[in-house]
Amino acid sequence: MAKLAINVDHVATLRQARGGTEPDPVAAAAIAELAGADGIIVHLREDRRHIQDRDLKLLRHTVKTRLNMEMAATDEMVAIALSLKPEVCTLVPEKRQELTTEGGLDVRMNLQVIEKAVARLQEAGIAVSLFIDPDPDQIKASNKIGADYVEIHTGSFAEAKDWKTEEQELIKIENSIKLASKLGMGVNAGHGLNYANIKKVAALGGIEEFNIGHSIISRAVFTGLDRAVRDMVDLIKYA
Ligand code: PXP
């Protein structure tokens, strides 16, 4: 069965709205783990708009499953990762003005910078995942520079406006899973996945871990986080 890792950035977004101390993403991570999450993800952005260095340091001590640090492939972020040693680092593109991560990494066009970051992290025993669009050229480039995992960007599938586009995007995801697996990389997937669309992607098989944030934290406002995590775990289990 595919695993579920929860992105708790949005809990930090709410805290930062008031600049205070609550809600605490560290507490959210503990509740998510108790409800069955297999991992916790945080994106330490260059502008620190949600997750703070303090959160990541505390999570390193408290997370009992796997800590996945999403980050840009910059010297600053690599240095932080090397000091905290999360189990996984997911390299993502980062633009200051974006509301959320908008597209996959262009591994082909930034081969040397990404390859250097991957090597430095792996030398420290950290597994590296590259967040990429479901594009065969990006998958081959990721394999060429030795990535342990690719995380397939499911945003275009999730945002498809009609069933035909959705179907086409799903086929791209399916082909990407097959290619990445054939090349020997682990396959994760995420972005825009929710309680309505998860089943179609989970039913494809071959995905090791789903990385989900917004839909679960949104539902948690109404149902509580424990229930929101359990409901998603069930959907993945029975897909
Ligand atoms: N995976 C990556 C690499 C992301 O950047 C994000 C968004 O922070 C997610 C997964 C989770 O996306 P969502 O919040 O839409 O579930």
CSV table of C-alpha atoms and ligand atoms in Angstrom, one decimal:
chain,number,residue,atom,x,y,z
A,1,MET,CA,0.0,0.0,0.0
A,2,ALA,CA,1.2,3.5,-0.8
A,3,LYS,CA,2.3,5.6,2.1
A,4,LEU,CA,0.9,9.0,3.1
A,5,ALA,CA,3.1,11.9,4.2
A,6,ILE,CA,1.5,15.1,5.5
A,7,ASN,CA,2.7,18.5,4.6
A,8,VAL,CA,2.1,20.8,7.6
A,9,ASP,CA,3.1,24.1,6.0
A,10,HIS,CA,-0.4,25.4,6.1
A,11,VAL,CA,-0.6,25.1,9.9
A,12,ALA,CA,2.4,27.4,10.0
A,13,THR,CA,0.7,29.7,7.5
A,14,LEU,CA,-2.1,30.2,9.9
A,15,ARG,CA,0.3,30.8,12.8
A,16,GLN,CA,2.2,33.4,10.7
A,17,ALA,CA,-1.0,35.3,9.9
A,18,ARG,CA,-1.0,36.5,13.5
A,19,GLY,CA,2.8,36.2,14.1
A,20,GLY,CA,2.2,34.3,17.3
A,21,THR,CA,2.7,30.8,18.5
A,22,GLU,CA,-0.4,28.9,17.4
A,23,PRO,CA,-1.4,26.7,15.8
A,24,ASP,CA,1.9,24.9,16.0
A,25,PRO,CA,3.0,22.8,13.1
A,26,VAL,CA,5.1,20.6,15.5
A,27,ALA,CA,1.9,19.7,17.3
A,28,ALA,CA,0.1,19.0,14.0
A,29,ALA,CA,2.9,16.7,13.0
A,30,ALA,CA,2.5,14.6,16.1
A,31,ILE,CA,-1.3,14.4,15.7
A,32,ALA,CA,-0.8,13.4,12.0
A,33,GLU,CA,1.6,10.6,13.0
A,34,LEU,CA,-0.7,9.3,15.7
A,35,ALA,CA,-3.5,9.2,13.1
A,36,GLY,CA,-1.4,7.0,10.8
A,37,ALA,CA,0.7,9.3,8.6
A,38,ASP,CA,3.9,7.7,7.4
A,39,GLY,CA,5.9,10.9,7.2
A,40,ILE,CA,5.9,14.6,7.8
A,41,ILE,CA,6.9,17.2,5.1
A,42,VAL,CA,7.8,20.8,5.6
A,43,HIS,CA,9.0,23.3,3.0
A,44,LEU,CA,11.5,25.7,4.5
A,45,ARG,CA,11.2,28.6,2.0
A,46,GLU,CA,13.9,31.2,1.4
A,47,ASP,CA,11.5,33.9,2.6
A,48,ARG,CA,10.4,31.9,5.7
A,49,ARG,CA,6.7,32.7,4.9
A,50,HIS,CA,5.4,29.7,6.8
A,51,ILE,CA,7.8,27.2,8.3
A,52,GLN,CA,10.5,28.7,10.5
A,53,ASP,CA,13.9,27.3,11.3
A,54,ARG,CA,12.7,26.6,14.8
A,55,ASP,CA,10.0,24.3,13.4
A,56,LEU,CA,12.4,22.3,11.4
A,57,LYS,CA,14.8,21.9,14.4
A,58,LEU,CA,12.0,20.8,16.7
A,59,LEU,CA,10.5,18.4,14.1
A,60,ARG,CA,13.9,16.8,13.7
A,61,HIS,CA,13.7,15.8,17.4
A,62,THR,CA,10.0,14.9,17.5
A,63,VAL,CA,9.1,13.2,14.2
A,64,LYS,CA,9.0,9.5,14.7
A,65,THR,CA,8.3,8.4,11.1
A,66,ARG,CA,10.2,10.2,8.3
A,67,LEU,CA,11.0,13.9,8.0
A,68,ASN,CA,11.0,15.2,4.4
A,69,MET,CA,12.5,18.6,4.0
A,70,GLU,CA,11.3,20.4,0.8
A,71,MET,CA,13.8,23.0,-0.3
A,72,ALA,CA,15.4,24.9,-3.1
A,73,ALA,CA,18.8,23.6,-4.3
A,74,THR,CA,20.6,26.6,-2.7
A,75,ASP,CA,23.8,26.6,-0.6
A,76,GLU,CA,21.8,28.0,2.4
A,77,MET,CA,19.2,25.1,2.3
A,78,VAL,CA,21.8,22.4,1.7
A,79,ALA,CA,23.8,23.6,4.7
A,80,ILE,CA,20.6,23.5,6.9
A,81,ALA,CA,19.8,20.0,5.6
A,82,LEU,CA,23.3,18.8,6.3
A,83,SER,CA,23.1,20.0,9.9
A,84,LEU,CA,19.6,18.6,10.6
A,85,LYS,CA,19.8,15.4,8.5
A,86,PRO,CA,16.1,14.8,7.5
A,87,GLU,CA,15.6,11.3,6.2
A,88,VAL,CA,14.6,12.8,2.8
A,89,CYS,CA,15.2,16.1,1.0
A,90,THR,CA,12.8,17.0,-1.9
A,91,LEU,CA,14.3,19.6,-4.2
A,92,VAL,CA,11.7,22.0,-5.6
A,93,PRO,CA,11.9,25.1,-7.7
A,94,GLU,CA,11.1,28.3,-5.7
A,95,LYS,CA,9.9,31.6,-6.9
A,96,ARG,CA,9.4,34.4,-4.4
A,97,GLN,CA,6.0,35.6,-5.8
A,98,GLU,CA,4.3,32.2,-6.2
A,99,LEU,CA,1.4,31.2,-3.9
A,100,THR,CA,2.7,27.6,-3.8
A,101,THR,CA,5.2,25.6,-5.8
A,102,GLU,CA,4.0,26.1,-9.3
A,103,GLY,CA,5.8,23.7,-11.5
A,104,GLY,CA,8.3,20.9,-11.4
A,105,LEU,CA,12.1,21.4,-11.3
A,106,ASP,CA,13.7,21.8,-14.7
A,107,VAL,CA,16.4,19.2,-14.0
A,108,ARG,CA,17.6,19.2,-17.6
A,109,MET,CA,18.3,22.9,-17.7
A,110,ASN,CA,19.9,23.1,-14.3
A,111,LEU,CA,21.7,19.8,-14.3
A,112,GLN,CA,25.0,20.9,-12.7
A,113,VAL,CA,23.5,22.9,-9.8
A,114,ILE,CA,21.0,20.1,-9.0
A,115,GLU,CA,23.6,17.3,-9.4
A,116,LYS,CA,25.9,19.1,-6.9
A,117,ALA,CA,23.1,19.5,-4.3
A,118,VAL,CA,22.0,15.8,-4.8
A,119,ALA,CA,25.6,14.6,-4.3
A,120,ARG,CA,26.2,16.7,-1.1
A,121,LEU,CA,23.0,15.5,0.5
A,122,GLN,CA,23.5,11.9,-0.4
A,123,GLU,CA,27.1,12.0,1.0
A,124,ALA,CA,25.5,12.8,4.3
A,125,GLY,CA,23.2,9.8,4.1
A,126,ILE,CA,20.1,11.8,3.1
A,127,ALA,CA,17.8,10.3,0.3
A,128,VAL,CA,17.0,12.9,-2.4
A,129,SER,CA,13.8,13.3,-4.3
A,130,LEU,CA,13.3,15.6,-7.2
A,131,PHE,CA,9.9,17.3,-7.7
A,132,ILE,CA,9.3,17.1,-11.5
A,133,ASP,CA,6.5,17.3,-14.0
A,134,PRO,CA,5.4,14.0,-15.5
A,135,ASP,CA,7.8,14.4,-18.4
A,136,PRO,CA,10.0,11.5,-19.6
A,137,ASP,CA,13.0,13.9,-20.3
A,138,GLN,CA,12.9,15.2,-16.7
A,139,ILE,CA,12.7,11.6,-15.4
A,140,LYS,CA,15.7,10.5,-17.5
A,141,ALA,CA,17.7,13.6,-16.3
A,142,SER,CA,16.8,12.9,-12.7
A,143,ASN,CA,18.1,9.4,-13.1
A,144,LYS,CA,21.2,10.6,-14.8
A,145,ILE,CA,22.2,12.7,-11.8
A,146,GLY,CA,21.5,9.8,-9.3
A,147,ALA,CA,18.2,10.9,-7.7
A,148,ASP,CA,16.8,8.3,-5.3
A,149,TYR,CA,13.2,9.3,-5.9
A,150,VAL,CA,11.2,11.5,-8.2
A,151,GLU,CA,8.1,13.1,-6.9
A,152,ILE,CA,5.6,13.5,-9.8
A,153,HIS,CA,3.8,16.8,-9.8
A,154,THR,CA,0.1,16.0,-10.0
A,155,GLY,CA,-1.0,19.6,-10.3
A,156,SER,CA,-2.0,19.5,-14.0
A,157,PHE,CA,-4.1,16.4,-13.3
A,158,ALA,CA,-5.7,18.0,-10.2
A,159,GLU,CA,-6.5,21.2,-12.0
A,160,ALA,CA,-7.8,19.7,-15.2
A,161,LYS,CA,-11.1,21.4,-16.2
A,162,ASP,CA,-12.6,18.5,-18.2
A,163,TRP,CA,-12.5,14.7,-18.1
A,164,LYS,CA,-10.5,14.4,-21.3
A,165,THR,CA,-7.7,16.6,-20.1
A,166,GLU,CA,-7.8,14.8,-16.7
A,167,GLU,CA,-7.5,11.4,-18.6
A,168,GLN,CA,-4.5,12.7,-20.6
A,169,GLU,CA,-2.8,13.9,-17.5
A,170,LEU,CA,-3.4,10.6,-15.7
A,171,ILE,CA,-1.8,8.8,-18.6
A,172,LYS,CA,1.3,11.0,-18.3
A,173,ILE,CA,1.5,10.2,-14.6
A,174,GLU,CA,1.1,6.5,-15.3
A,175,ASN,CA,3.8,6.5,-18.0
A,176,SER,CA,6.1,8.5,-15.6
A,177,ILE,CA,5.6,5.9,-12.8
A,178,LYS,CA,6.5,3.1,-15.3
A,179,LEU,CA,9.6,4.9,-16.6
A,180,ALA,CA,10.9,6.0,-13.2
A,181,SER,CA,10.4,2.5,-11.8
A,182,LYS,CA,12.1,0.9,-14.8
A,183,LEU,CA,15.1,3.2,-14.2
A,184,GLY,CA,15.2,2.1,-10.6
A,185,MET,CA,14.0,5.2,-8.8
A,186,GLY,CA,11.3,5.3,-6.1
A,187,VAL,CA,8.2,7.3,-7.1
A,188,ASN,CA,6.3,9.7,-4.9
A,189,ALA,CA,3.5,12.0,-6.1
A,190,GLY,CA,1.9,15.2,-4.9
A,191,HIS,CA,0.3,18.6,-5.4
A,192,GLY,CA,-3.4,19.3,-5.5
A,193,LEU,CA,-4.4,15.8,-4.4
A,194,ASN,CA,-7.7,15.8,-2.4
A,195,TYR,CA,-10.4,13.4,-1.2
A,196,ALA,CA,-12.1,13.4,-4.5
A,197,ASN,CA,-9.2,12.8,-6.9
A,198,ILE,CA,-6.8,10.7,-4.9
A,199,LYS,CA,-8.5,7.4,-5.8
A,200,LYS,CA,-7.7,7.7,-9.5
A,201,VAL,CA,-4.0,8.3,-8.9
A,202,ALA,CA,-3.7,5.7,-6.1
A,203,ALA,CA,-5.4,3.1,-8.3
A,204,LEU,CA,-2.5,3.4,-10.9
A,205,GLY,CA,-0.3,1.6,-8.4
A,206,GLY,CA,3.5,2.0,-8.3
A,207,ILE,CA,3.5,5.1,-6.1
A,208,GLU,CA,5.5,4.7,-2.9
A,209,GLU,CA,4.3,7.8,-1.1
A,210,PHE,CA,1.7,10.5,-1.6
A,211,ASN,CA,2.6,13.9,-0.3
A,212,ILE,CA,-0.5,15.9,0.6
A,213,GLY,CA,-1.0,19.2,2.5
A,214,HIS,CA,-3.7,21.6,1.5
A,215,SER,CA,-6.7,19.3,1.3
A,216,ILE,CA,-6.0,17.6,4.5
A,217,ILE,CA,-5.3,20.7,6.6
A,218,SER,CA,-8.5,22.3,5.0
A,219,ARG,CA,-10.6,19.4,6.0
A,220,ALA,CA,-9.1,19.4,9.5
A,221,VAL,CA,-10.6,22.8,10.1
A,222,PHE,CA,-14.0,21.1,10.1
A,223,THR,CA,-13.3,17.5,11.2
A,224,GLY,CA,-10.1,17.8,13.2
A,225,LEU,CA,-6.7,16.7,12.0
A,226,ASP,CA,-6.9,13.1,13.3
A,227,ARG,CA,-10.1,12.4,11.3
A,228,ALA,CA,-8.8,14.2,8.2
A,229,VAL,CA,-5.6,12.1,8.2
A,230,ARG,CA,-7.5,8.8,8.8
A,231,ASP,CA,-10.0,9.5,6.0
A,232,MET,CA,-7.2,10.0,3.5
A,233,VAL,CA,-5.3,6.9,4.7
A,234,ASP,CA,-8.5,4.9,4.1
A,235,LEU,CA,-9.0,6.3,0.6
A,236,ILE,CA,-5.4,5.4,-0.4
A,237,LYS,CA,-5.8,1.9,1.2
A,238,TYR,CA,-9.0,1.0,-0.6
A,239,ALA,CA,-8.2,2.7,-4.0
B,1,PXP,N1,4.7,18.1,-2.9
B,1,PXP,C1,5.5,19.2,-3.2
B,1,PXP,C2,6.8,19.1,-3.7
B,1,PXP,C3,4.9,20.5,-2.8
B,1,PXP,O1,5.6,21.6,-3.1
B,1,PXP,C4,3.6,20.5,-2.3
B,1,PXP,C5,3.1,21.9,-1.9
B,1,PXP,O2,3.7,22.4,-0.8
B,1,PXP,C6,2.9,19.3,-2.0
B,1,PXP,C7,3.5,18.1,-2.4
B,1,PXP,C8,1.6,19.3,-1.4
B,1,PXP,O3,0.7,19.9,-2.2
B,1,PXP,P1,-0.8,20.2,-1.7
B,1,PXP,O4,-0.6,21.2,-0.6
B,1,PXP,O5,-1.5,20.8,-2.9
B,1,PXP,O6,-1.3,18.9,-1.2
